[in-house]
């Protein structure tokens, strides 16, 4: 039974992640060339623009992506689906237009406060236009996911990779337009995405189908997601903001360059999460012992992530020095900390399984508030004395706080006996291994000993997850 679930879930993850994987790999291949023409402060500007967009998009969306997913999926009649999509599109477009107009006039303040006056009006306008186009694309993407057309998303992703790569090479590397060229290529690529997605939205968009009643239902479901997403995005962006404020835009560029090599791990976690959201409902409905299926699937996933993290951190310095200009070498020690951020996100996403069975999701904004508060306080305390490591650890702590709070609620309805002790033991030993590799001259005898200990521990924990006898838990409510 577990093998069947793993195969089915793996196929979903592959379809969702293949396009993004190819895009991230292409971007990684371009890093050596971009590092030759972009200064660290320019990378810092691009990183801060990306974080600003990630923070503001949840406000523009009004949580309608979640509402659209639910109401469109449950709609039984074509006319009802048209009303849902048309109404959601109208609300989302109106909110985005008003928000972007406001941001347009806030450029002088934003440029001074966040970008150290290194942002031009052209860069700002390109970023705003990209955000507007992304909102339209998000609505269409929900429709395609509901209709279970992953190959369509993959085809569009491949076209975007080709267009985005060619435009980036021409404008950034050949013409040397710097940040402006990178932003312009991003905008054109996003517009291409919106045009391609429009063919799948067109059958559902009718101005006359916009309904006040439908709008009320959508907003009642969607609006609680706004504080949850804003708080989560604020928590995620605050660490880089503190690094920027404490260490300057050059350190931010080093931070961003090291972060580019974390993208494959981010992509893995994101792909699994996109497949996990619908698939966990399938497990709830079909598995005879869903809690045991979740324990084994999630336990193996955690163990696999720790293996990828440890191996990636061990080989990172060598590959970084081969691929990137020497001006960025000071950012090498940042990588193990930055690479653990997606792992903390994965722990949060998966350890809270069961909360989706509750009728109310009010625990999410509560948990994200306390996670955000923990992140901000720890970042402010550690930033002046241990940047950039302290703020990154604060972000990790924030995700773990959210996971802990939501887990306490979810386990009341759906108890799962996670292999936490074994995973923690692996993490401690593996961290000791990496600490030695990054801080001391390597002695092969010690390196071999640590490698053997980690390997033995991995085998023991794998056995514990998959073959050791388990205590019987109360049958969860479904």
Tab-separated table of C-alpha atoms in Angstrom:
chain	number	residue	atom	x	y	z
A	1	UNK	CA	0.000	0.000	0.000
A	2	UNK	CA	2.780	2.433	0.897
A	3	UNK	CA	4.600	1.650	-2.355
A	4	UNK	CA	1.447	2.436	-4.321
A	5	UNK	CA	1.068	5.785	-2.576
A	6	UNK	CA	4.738	6.635	-3.054
A	7	UNK	CA	4.614	5.849	-6.794
A	8	UNK	CA	1.416	7.842	-7.342
A	9	UNK	CA	2.641	10.768	-5.273
A	10	UNK	CA	6.008	10.682	-7.004
A	11	UNK	CA	4.362	11.025	-10.413
A	12	UNK	CA	2.387	14.054	-9.256
A	13	UNK	CA	5.524	15.630	-7.812
A	14	UNK	CA	7.459	14.949	-11.024
A	15	UNK	CA	4.847	16.669	-13.199
A	16	UNK	CA	4.601	19.680	-10.910
A	17	UNK	CA	8.324	20.031	-10.452
A	18	UNK	CA	9.902	19.143	-13.780
A	19	UNK	CA	9.250	22.480	-15.448
A	20	UNK	CA	10.448	24.445	-12.432
A	21	UNK	CA	13.480	22.177	-12.088
A	22	UNK	CA	14.577	22.838	-15.639
A	23	UNK	CA	14.064	26.565	-15.088
A	24	UNK	CA	16.138	26.600	-11.906
A	25	UNK	CA	18.897	24.530	-13.483
A	26	UNK	CA	19.015	26.922	-16.409
A	27	UNK	CA	19.254	29.860	-14.021
A	28	UNK	CA	22.041	28.098	-12.118
A	29	UNK	CA	23.979	27.500	-15.327
A	30	UNK	CA	23.769	31.225	-16.087
A	31	UNK	CA	25.133	32.219	-12.655
A	32	UNK	CA	28.841	32.183	-13.679
A	33	UNK	CA	28.073	34.498	-16.598
A	34	UNK	CA	25.845	36.841	-14.584
A	35	UNK	CA	28.422	37.060	-11.786
A	36	UNK	CA	30.867	38.470	-14.345
A	37	UNK	CA	28.590	41.362	-15.365
A	38	UNK	CA	26.544	42.047	-12.204
A	39	UNK	CA	28.101	43.530	-9.074
A	40	UNK	CA	27.139	42.164	-5.628
A	41	UNK	CA	25.056	45.281	-4.911
A	42	UNK	CA	23.094	44.665	-8.132
A	43	UNK	CA	22.330	41.139	-6.994
A	44	UNK	CA	21.259	42.681	-3.697
A	45	UNK	CA	18.779	44.945	-5.491
A	46	UNK	CA	17.326	42.003	-7.426
A	47	UNK	CA	17.025	39.967	-4.231
A	48	UNK	CA	15.202	42.751	-2.384
A	49	UNK	CA	12.837	43.290	-5.324
A	50	UNK	CA	12.011	39.580	-5.368
A	51	UNK	CA	11.335	39.572	-1.637
A	52	UNK	CA	9.195	42.687	-1.905
A	53	UNK	CA	7.108	41.015	-4.609
A	54	UNK	CA	6.706	37.865	-2.505
A	55	UNK	CA	5.506	39.993	0.398
A	56	UNK	CA	3.009	42.112	-1.541
A	57	UNK	CA	1.467	39.405	-3.732
A	58	UNK	CA	-0.610	37.855	-0.894
A	59	UNK	CA	-2.206	41.261	-0.357
A	60	UNK	CA	-3.058	41.619	-4.031
A	61	UNK	CA	-4.444	38.069	-4.205
A	62	UNK	CA	-6.823	38.568	-1.229
A	63	UNK	CA	-6.551	34.801	-0.659
A	64	UNK	CA	-8.643	34.222	-3.782
A	65	UNK	CA	-6.355	31.482	-5.092
A	66	UNK	CA	-7.421	29.241	-2.205
A	67	UNK	CA	-11.069	30.200	-2.556
A	68	UNK	CA	-11.026	29.666	-6.307
A	69	UNK	CA	-9.454	26.247	-5.871
A	70	UNK	CA	-12.197	25.185	-3.456
A	71	UNK	CA	-15.277	26.662	-5.134
A	72	UNK	CA	-14.274	25.784	-8.697
A	73	UNK	CA	-13.507	22.201	-7.651
A	74	UNK	CA	-16.882	21.778	-5.956
A	75	UNK	CA	-18.911	23.494	-8.684
A	76	UNK	CA	-21.097	20.995	-10.550
A	77	UNK	CA	-22.510	23.232	-13.278
A	78	UNK	CA	-20.617	25.135	-16.024
A	79	UNK	CA	-22.513	28.352	-15.286
A	80	UNK	CA	-21.492	28.200	-11.644
A	81	UNK	CA	-17.855	27.682	-12.647
A	82	UNK	CA	-18.043	30.696	-14.975
A	83	UNK	CA	-19.439	32.822	-12.157
A	84	UNK	CA	-16.712	31.727	-9.750
A	85	UNK	CA	-13.829	32.352	-12.169
A	86	UNK	CA	-15.224	35.615	-13.581
A	87	UNK	CA	-15.930	37.032	-10.137
A	88	UNK	CA	-12.550	35.989	-8.750
A	89	UNK	CA	-10.803	37.460	-11.800
A	90	UNK	CA	-12.661	40.748	-11.486
A	91	UNK	CA	-11.873	41.109	-7.776
A	92	UNK	CA	-8.231	40.089	-8.196
A	93	UNK	CA	-7.646	42.426	-11.154
A	94	UNK	CA	-9.278	45.367	-9.376
A	95	UNK	CA	-7.317	44.813	-6.174
A	96	UNK	CA	-4.030	44.461	-8.081
A	97	UNK	CA	-4.680	47.611	-10.112
A	98	UNK	CA	-5.412	49.713	-7.042
A	99	UNK	CA	-2.434	48.304	-5.143
A	100	UNK	CA	0.030	48.851	-7.972
A	101	UNK	CA	-1.189	52.409	-8.497
A	102	UNK	CA	-0.537	53.113	-4.819
A	103	UNK	CA	2.931	51.543	-4.992
A	104	UNK	CA	3.739	53.640	-8.051
A	105	UNK	CA	3.460	56.816	-5.976
A	106	UNK	CA	5.364	55.290	-3.039
A	107	UNK	CA	8.527	54.794	-5.105
A	108	UNK	CA	10.647	57.579	-3.467
A	109	UNK	CA	9.969	56.276	0.051
A	110	UNK	CA	10.536	52.633	-0.877
A	111	UNK	CA	13.734	53.394	-2.770
A	112	UNK	CA	15.190	55.280	0.170
A	113	UNK	CA	14.120	52.865	2.896
A	114	UNK	CA	14.829	49.484	1.272
A	115	UNK	CA	17.122	49.959	-1.738
A	116	UNK	CA	19.666	52.554	-0.573
A	117	UNK	CA	18.676	54.823	-3.510
A	118	UNK	CA	20.049	52.205	-5.954
A	119	UNK	CA	16.678	51.603	-7.621
A	120	UNK	CA	15.617	53.597	-10.679
A	121	UNK	CA	12.048	54.491	-11.612
A	122	UNK	CA	12.330	52.189	-14.641
A	123	UNK	CA	13.296	49.231	-12.457
A	124	UNK	CA	10.381	49.959	-10.118
A	125	UNK	CA	7.841	50.214	-12.935
A	126	UNK	CA	9.060	46.974	-14.514
A	127	UNK	CA	8.638	45.200	-11.174
A	128	UNK	CA	5.099	46.544	-10.718
A	129	UNK	CA	4.079	45.472	-14.214
A	130	UNK	CA	5.467	41.983	-13.582
A	131	UNK	CA	3.442	41.671	-10.376
A	132	UNK	CA	0.246	42.635	-12.205
A	133	UNK	CA	0.820	40.040	-14.949
A	134	UNK	CA	1.637	37.383	-12.336
A	135	UNK	CA	-1.756	37.881	-10.687
A	136	UNK	CA	-3.550	37.037	-13.908
A	137	UNK	CA	-1.369	33.961	-14.410
A	138	UNK	CA	-2.055	32.681	-10.890
A	139	UNK	CA	-5.801	32.519	-11.518
A	140	UNK	CA	-5.317	30.502	-14.702
A	141	UNK	CA	-2.842	28.184	-12.988
A	142	UNK	CA	-5.438	27.255	-10.362
A	143	UNK	CA	-7.902	26.303	-13.106
A	144	UNK	CA	-5.348	24.091	-14.853
A	145	UNK	CA	-4.420	22.356	-11.585
A	146	UNK	CA	-8.056	21.696	-10.760
A	147	UNK	CA	-8.561	20.237	-14.226
A	148	UNK	CA	-5.512	17.983	-13.623
A	149	UNK	CA	-3.528	19.088	-16.660
A	150	UNK	CA	0.085	18.973	-15.418
A	151	UNK	CA	1.429	18.443	-18.921
A	152	UNK	CA	-0.075	21.786	-19.958
A	153	UNK	CA	1.780	23.518	-17.134
A	154	UNK	CA	4.969	21.696	-18.086
A	155	UNK	CA	4.686	22.777	-21.731
A	156	UNK	CA	4.125	26.415	-20.766
A	157	UNK	CA	7.041	26.252	-18.333
A	158	UNK	CA	9.355	24.954	-21.057
A	159	UNK	CA	8.357	27.754	-23.412
A	160	UNK	CA	8.987	30.290	-20.658
A	161	UNK	CA	12.399	28.821	-19.883
A	162	UNK	CA	13.457	29.184	-23.505
A	163	UNK	CA	12.116	32.735	-23.828
A	164	UNK	CA	13.415	33.871	-20.425
A	165	UNK	CA	16.884	32.433	-21.005
A	166	UNK	CA	17.303	33.976	-24.448
A	167	UNK	CA	16.067	37.379	-23.259
A	168	UNK	CA	18.248	37.337	-20.135
A	169	UNK	CA	21.369	36.414	-22.090
A	170	UNK	CA	20.709	39.144	-24.651
A	171	UNK	CA	19.788	41.986	-22.323
A	172	UNK	CA	22.005	41.204	-19.312
A	173	UNK	CA	25.096	39.516	-20.756
A	174	UNK	CA	25.311	40.813	-24.333
A	175	UNK	CA	23.878	44.331	-24.016
A	176	UNK	CA	24.945	44.612	-20.333
A	177	UNK	CA	21.735	46.320	-19.202
A	178	UNK	CA	22.258	45.006	-15.675
A	179	UNK	CA	19.299	44.966	-13.278
A	180	UNK	CA	17.046	46.646	-15.847
A	181	UNK	CA	17.728	43.887	-18.367
A	182	UNK	CA	17.011	41.169	-15.798
A	183	UNK	CA	13.719	42.807	-14.799
A	184	UNK	CA	12.690	43.397	-18.404
A	185	UNK	CA	13.262	39.738	-19.291
A	186	UNK	CA	11.199	38.745	-16.251
A	187	UNK	CA	8.328	41.000	-17.327
A	188	UNK	CA	8.261	39.757	-20.925
A	189	UNK	CA	8.379	36.146	-19.751
A	190	UNK	CA	5.494	36.769	-17.336
A	191	UNK	CA	3.434	38.405	-20.084
A	192	UNK	CA	4.058	35.395	-22.332
A	193	UNK	CA	2.851	33.164	-19.485
A	194	UNK	CA	-0.319	35.219	-19.068
A	195	UNK	CA	-1.062	35.054	-22.808
A	196	UNK	CA	-0.613	31.279	-22.907
A	197	UNK	CA	-2.728	30.780	-19.798
A	198	UNK	CA	-5.477	33.010	-21.236
A	199	UNK	CA	-6.506	30.259	-23.652
A	200	UNK	CA	-7.529	28.135	-20.665
A	201	UNK	CA	-9.258	30.999	-18.855
A	202	UNK	CA	-11.258	32.241	-21.817
A	203	UNK	CA	-14.072	29.641	-21.588
A	204	UNK	CA	-14.765	30.722	-17.981
A	205	UNK	CA	-14.513	34.519	-18.238
A	206	UNK	CA	-17.767	36.397	-18.897
A	207	UNK	CA	-18.354	39.944	-17.592
A	208	UNK	CA	-22.034	39.153	-17.129
A	209	UNK	CA	-21.190	36.200	-14.883
A	210	UNK	CA	-19.715	38.419	-12.157
A	211	UNK	CA	-21.972	37.960	-9.128
A	212	UNK	CA	-22.222	39.847	-5.846
A	213	UNK	CA	-23.391	36.676	-4.097
A	214	UNK	CA	-20.434	34.722	-5.453
A	215	UNK	CA	-18.067	37.528	-4.471
A	216	UNK	CA	-19.360	37.400	-0.902
A	217	UNK	CA	-18.844	33.634	-0.699
A	218	UNK	CA	-15.356	33.857	-2.191
A	219	UNK	CA	-14.208	36.654	0.109
A	220	UNK	CA	-15.639	35.039	3.243
A	221	UNK	CA	-13.512	31.985	2.544
A	222	UNK	CA	-10.449	33.814	1.210
A	223	UNK	CA	-9.885	36.794	3.496
A	224	UNK	CA	-8.598	34.808	6.528
A	225	UNK	CA	-5.654	33.725	4.371
A	226	UNK	CA	-4.428	37.312	4.032
A	227	UNK	CA	-3.007	37.743	7.569
A	228	UNK	CA	-1.600	34.225	7.475
A	229	UNK	CA	0.242	34.812	4.204
A	230	UNK	CA	1.377	38.326	5.056
A	231	UNK	CA	2.810	37.192	8.366
A	232	UNK	CA	4.531	34.218	6.721
A	233	UNK	CA	5.997	36.416	3.969
A	234	UNK	CA	7.071	39.063	6.476
A	235	UNK	CA	8.833	36.389	8.475
A	236	UNK	CA	10.537	35.060	5.340
A	237	UNK	CA	11.717	38.473	4.128
A	238	UNK	CA	12.698	39.916	7.493
A	239	UNK	CA	15.952	37.972	7.766
A	240	UNK	CA	17.271	39.384	4.476
A	241	UNK	CA	16.035	42.837	5.480
A	242	UNK	CA	18.067	42.633	8.712
A	243	UNK	CA	21.136	41.454	6.790
A	244	UNK	CA	20.706	44.397	4.423
A	245	UNK	CA	20.323	46.874	7.278
A	246	UNK	CA	23.143	45.475	9.433
A	247	UNK	CA	25.720	44.539	6.804
A	248	UNK	CA	24.816	46.623	3.743
A	249	UNK	CA	23.797	45.929	0.178
A	250	UNK	CA	27.102	44.189	-0.698
A	251	UNK	CA	26.565	41.520	1.990
A	252	UNK	CA	23.018	41.178	0.707
A	253	UNK	CA	24.449	40.410	-2.722
A	254	UNK	CA	26.731	37.727	-1.258
A	255	UNK	CA	23.752	36.341	0.636
A	256	UNK	CA	21.659	36.299	-2.547
A	257	UNK	CA	24.388	34.604	-4.589
A	258	UNK	CA	24.779	31.799	-2.027
A	259	UNK	CA	20.991	31.571	-1.938
A	260	UNK	CA	20.894	30.859	-5.671
A	261	UNK	CA	22.513	27.493	-5.002
A	262	UNK	CA	19.746	26.697	-2.503
A	263	UNK	CA	17.131	26.972	-5.253
A	264	UNK	CA	17.276	23.273	-6.255
A	265	UNK	CA	16.417	22.339	-2.675
A	266	UNK	CA	13.730	25.013	-2.575
A	267	UNK	CA	12.388	23.601	-5.798
A	268	UNK	CA	12.293	20.068	-4.421
A	269	UNK	CA	10.352	21.157	-1.342
A	270	UNK	CA	7.996	23.320	-3.393
A	271	UNK	CA	7.309	20.535	-5.910
A	272	UNK	CA	6.570	18.042	-3.153
A	273	UNK	CA	4.292	20.548	-1.424
A	274	UNK	CA	2.309	21.304	-4.564
A	275	UNK	CA	1.682	17.593	-5.025
A	276	UNK	CA	1.163	17.012	-1.288
A	277	UNK	CA	-1.741	19.443	-0.853
A	278	UNK	CA	-4.188	17.457	-3.024
A	279	UNK	CA	-2.644	14.049	-2.391
A	280	UNK	CA	-3.069	14.029	1.379
A	281	UNK	CA	-6.828	14.150	0.894
A	282	UNK	CA	-6.501	11.066	-1.298
A	283	UNK	CA	-4.749	9.263	1.573
A	284	UNK	CA	-7.438	10.322	4.042
A	285	UNK	CA	-10.101	8.855	1.749
A	286	UNK	CA	-8.467	5.632	0.609
A	287	UNK	CA	-5.927	4.367	3.177
A	288	UNK	CA	-7.056	1.827	5.781
A	289	UNK	CA	-4.562	3.251	8.321
A	290	UNK	CA	-3.888	6.816	7.109
A	291	UNK	CA	-1.879	7.808	10.183
A	292	UNK	CA	0.604	4.982	9.538
A	293	UNK	CA	0.849	5.884	5.847
A	294	UNK	CA	1.538	9.508	6.773
A	295	UNK	CA	4.138	8.500	9.388
A	296	UNK	CA	6.134	6.444	6.933
A	297	UNK	CA	5.825	8.771	3.958
A	298	UNK	CA	6.705	11.871	5.969
A	299	UNK	CA	9.451	10.140	7.952
A	300	UNK	CA	11.163	8.940	4.784
A	301	UNK	CA	10.763	12.393	3.255
A	302	UNK	CA	12.434	14.071	6.244
A	303	UNK	CA	15.288	11.577	6.199
A	304	UNK	CA	15.772	12.088	2.466
A	305	UNK	CA	15.859	15.878	2.884
A	306	UNK	CA	18.534	15.625	5.584
A	307	UNK	CA	20.593	13.422	3.277
A	308	UNK	CA	20.278	15.921	0.412
A	309	UNK	CA	21.089	18.830	2.744
A	310	UNK	CA	24.179	17.151	4.187
A	311	UNK	CA	25.551	15.987	0.853
A	312	UNK	CA	24.842	19.342	-0.788
A	313	UNK	CA	26.564	21.311	1.967
A	314	UNK	CA	29.596	18.998	1.862
A	315	UNK	CA	30.271	19.529	-1.852
A	316	UNK	CA	29.042	23.120	-2.126
A	317	UNK	CA	32.374	24.956	-1.490
A	318	UNK	CA	34.120	23.071	-4.292
A	319	UNK	CA	31.429	23.720	-6.906
A	320	UNK	CA	30.908	27.322	-5.805
A	321	UNK	CA	34.586	28.138	-6.320
A	322	UNK	CA	34.513	26.539	-9.763
A	323	UNK	CA	31.399	28.365	-10.961
A	324	UNK	CA	31.405	31.804	-9.337
A	325	UNK	CA	33.735	34.781	-9.426
A	326	UNK	CA	36.134	35.103	-6.468
A	327	UNK	CA	34.394	38.315	-5.342
A	328	UNK	CA	31.587	36.137	-3.966
A	329	UNK	CA	33.691	33.593	-2.025
A	330	UNK	CA	32.950	35.287	1.310
A	331	UNK	CA	29.389	34.014	0.953
A	332	UNK	CA	30.366	30.316	1.093
A	333	UNK	CA	29.751	29.879	4.879
A	334	UNK	CA	26.195	31.194	4.432
A	335	UNK	CA	25.103	28.145	2.443
A	336	UNK	CA	24.454	25.498	5.173
A	337	UNK	CA	22.241	27.947	7.053
A	338	UNK	CA	20.352	29.119	3.971
A	339	UNK	CA	19.941	25.529	2.759
A	340	UNK	CA	18.233	24.532	5.997
A	341	UNK	CA	15.450	27.094	5.508
A	342	UNK	CA	13.553	24.971	2.936
A	343	UNK	CA	13.942	21.971	5.261
A	344	UNK	CA	12.266	23.903	8.077
A	345	UNK	CA	9.481	24.801	5.640
A	346	UNK	CA	9.091	21.125	4.715
A	347	UNK	CA	8.857	20.158	8.392
A	348	UNK	CA	6.088	22.738	8.833
A	349	UNK	CA	4.194	21.674	5.699
A	350	UNK	CA	4.174	17.973	6.572
A	351	UNK	CA	4.124	17.747	10.375
A	352	UNK	CA	0.808	19.596	10.481
A	353	UNK	CA	-1.040	16.922	8.497
A	354	UNK	CA	-4.568	16.580	9.854
A	355	UNK	CA	-5.292	20.262	10.363
A	356	UNK	CA	-7.014	20.255	6.983
A	357	UNK	CA	-9.710	18.001	8.510
A	358	UNK	CA	-10.845	20.833	10.776
A	359	UNK	CA	-13.750	22.937	9.596
A	360	UNK	CA	-11.990	26.084	10.789
A	361	UNK	CA	-8.503	27.161	9.743
A	362	UNK	CA	-8.264	30.011	12.239
A	363	UNK	CA	-5.243	28.386	13.860
A	364	UNK	CA	-3.121	29.255	10.796
A	365	UNK	CA	-2.988	33.068	11.224
A	366	UNK	CA	-2.534	32.590	14.979
A	367	UNK	CA	0.404	30.242	14.443
A	368	UNK	CA	1.978	32.425	11.750
A	369	UNK	CA	1.682	35.462	14.057
A	370	UNK	CA	3.669	33.763	16.821
A	371	UNK	CA	6.146	32.371	14.284
A	372	UNK	CA	6.612	35.840	12.803
A	373	UNK	CA	7.026	37.366	16.269
A	374	UNK	CA	9.642	34.783	17.228
A	375	UNK	CA	11.501	35.375	13.951
A	376	UNK	CA	11.486	39.175	14.290
A	377	UNK	CA	12.618	39.174	17.924
A	378	UNK	CA	15.401	36.638	17.341
A	379	UNK	CA	16.558	38.432	14.174
A	380	UNK	CA	16.684	41.806	15.928
A	381	UNK	CA	18.656	40.323	18.824
A	382	UNK	CA	21.077	38.250	16.743
A	383	UNK	CA	21.419	40.565	13.732
A	384	UNK	CA	23.842	43.087	15.241
A	385	UNK	CA	26.118	40.409	16.711
A	386	UNK	CA	25.879	37.458	14.326
A	387	UNK	CA	24.742	38.527	10.852
A	388	UNK	CA	23.851	36.895	8.583
A	389	UNK	CA	23.666	33.602	10.464
A	390	UNK	CA	21.484	34.836	13.319
A	391	UNK	CA	18.688	36.217	11.113
A	392	UNK	CA	18.640	33.020	9.046
A	393	UNK	CA	18.382	30.902	12.194
A	394	UNK	CA	15.588	33.217	13.336
A	395	UNK	CA	13.690	32.429	10.149
A	396	UNK	CA	14.175	28.703	10.704
A	397	UNK	CA	12.950	29.078	14.281
A	398	UNK	CA	9.873	30.941	13.041
A	399	UNK	CA	8.842	28.055	10.790
A	400	UNK	CA	9.398	25.545	13.583
A	401	UNK	CA	7.232	27.631	15.930
A	402	UNK	CA	4.411	27.629	13.365
A	403	UNK	CA	4.799	23.881	12.910
A	404	UNK	CA	4.697	23.265	16.656
A	405	UNK	CA	1.554	25.329	17.239
A	406	UNK	CA	-0.386	23.856	14.318
A	407	UNK	CA	0.797	20.345	15.206
A	408	UNK	CA	-0.635	20.657	18.712
A	409	UNK	CA	-4.017	21.402	17.161
A	410	UNK	CA	-3.884	18.832	14.374
A	411	UNK	CA	-2.833	15.918	16.581
A	412	UNK	CA	-6.028	16.271	18.640
A	413	UNK	CA	-7.947	15.250	15.537
A	414	UNK	CA	-5.369	13.166	13.723
A	415	UNK	CA	-2.482	11.734	15.813
A	416	UNK	CA	0.611	10.671	13.877
A	417	UNK	CA	3.623	9.077	15.599
A	418	UNK	CA	6.398	10.916	13.756
A	419	UNK	CA	9.992	9.574	14.112
A	420	UNK	CA	11.165	12.856	15.636
A	421	UNK	CA	13.878	11.445	17.932
A	422	UNK	CA	15.603	9.572	15.122
A	423	UNK	CA	15.459	12.572	12.791
A	424	UNK	CA	16.901	14.870	15.470
A	425	UNK	CA	19.761	12.446	16.119
A	426	UNK	CA	20.615	12.356	12.421
A	427	UNK	CA	20.501	16.154	12.264
A	428	UNK	CA	22.849	16.620	15.247
A	429	UNK	CA	25.463	14.180	13.939
A	430	UNK	CA	25.260	15.529	10.409
A	431	UNK	CA	25.587	19.126	11.660
A	432	UNK	CA	28.735	18.132	13.554
A	433	UNK	CA	30.111	16.651	10.336
A	434	UNK	CA	29.459	19.884	8.408
A	435	UNK	CA	30.822	22.082	11.204
A	436	UNK	CA	34.100	20.195	10.998
A	437	UNK	CA	34.240	20.438	7.195
A	438	UNK	CA	33.613	24.203	7.135
A	439	UNK	CA	35.808	25.270	10.058
A	440	UNK	CA	38.854	22.994	10.220
A	441	UNK	CA	41.513	21.645	7.945
A	442	UNK	CA	40.231	18.267	6.833
A	443	UNK	CA	41.840	15.192	8.340
A	444	UNK	CA	40.740	12.191	6.370
A	445	UNK	CA	40.612	9.881	9.383
A	446	UNK	CA	38.105	12.129	11.182
A	447	UNK	CA	36.166	12.701	7.969
A	448	UNK	CA	35.919	8.938	7.377
A	449	UNK	CA	34.775	8.322	10.950
A	450	UNK	CA	32.013	10.921	10.752
A	451	UNK	CA	30.907	9.587	7.366
A	452	UNK	CA	30.621	6.031	8.720
A	453	UNK	CA	28.706	7.182	11.806
A	454	UNK	CA	26.246	9.188	9.687
A	455	UNK	CA	25.732	6.250	7.306
A	456	UNK	CA	25.046	3.784	10.126
A	457	UNK	CA	22.637	6.199	11.756
A	458	UNK	CA	20.768	6.735	8.498
A	459	UNK	CA	20.282	2.968	8.131
A	460	UNK	CA	19.028	2.616	11.717
A	461	UNK	CA	16.535	5.467	11.396
A	462	UNK	CA	15.356	4.167	8.017
A	463	UNK	CA	14.692	0.793	9.655
A	464	UNK	CA	12.856	2.479	12.526
A	465	UNK	CA	10.577	4.331	10.098
A	466	UNK	CA	9.759	1.444	7.781
A	467	UNK	CA	10.138	-1.844	9.650
A	468	UNK	CA	10.187	-1.377	13.437
A	469	UNK	CA	6.968	-2.429	15.266
A	470	UNK	CA	4.697	0.477	16.085
A	471	UNK	CA	2.313	1.145	18.936
A	472	UNK	CA	-1.335	1.200	17.868
A	473	UNK	CA	-2.757	4.728	17.789
A	474	UNK	CA	-6.433	5.634	18.117
A	475	UNK	CA	-8.104	5.519	14.710
A	476	UNK	CA	-8.248	9.138	13.493
A	477	UNK	CA	-11.490	10.777	12.528
A	478	UNK	CA	-11.907	11.263	8.799
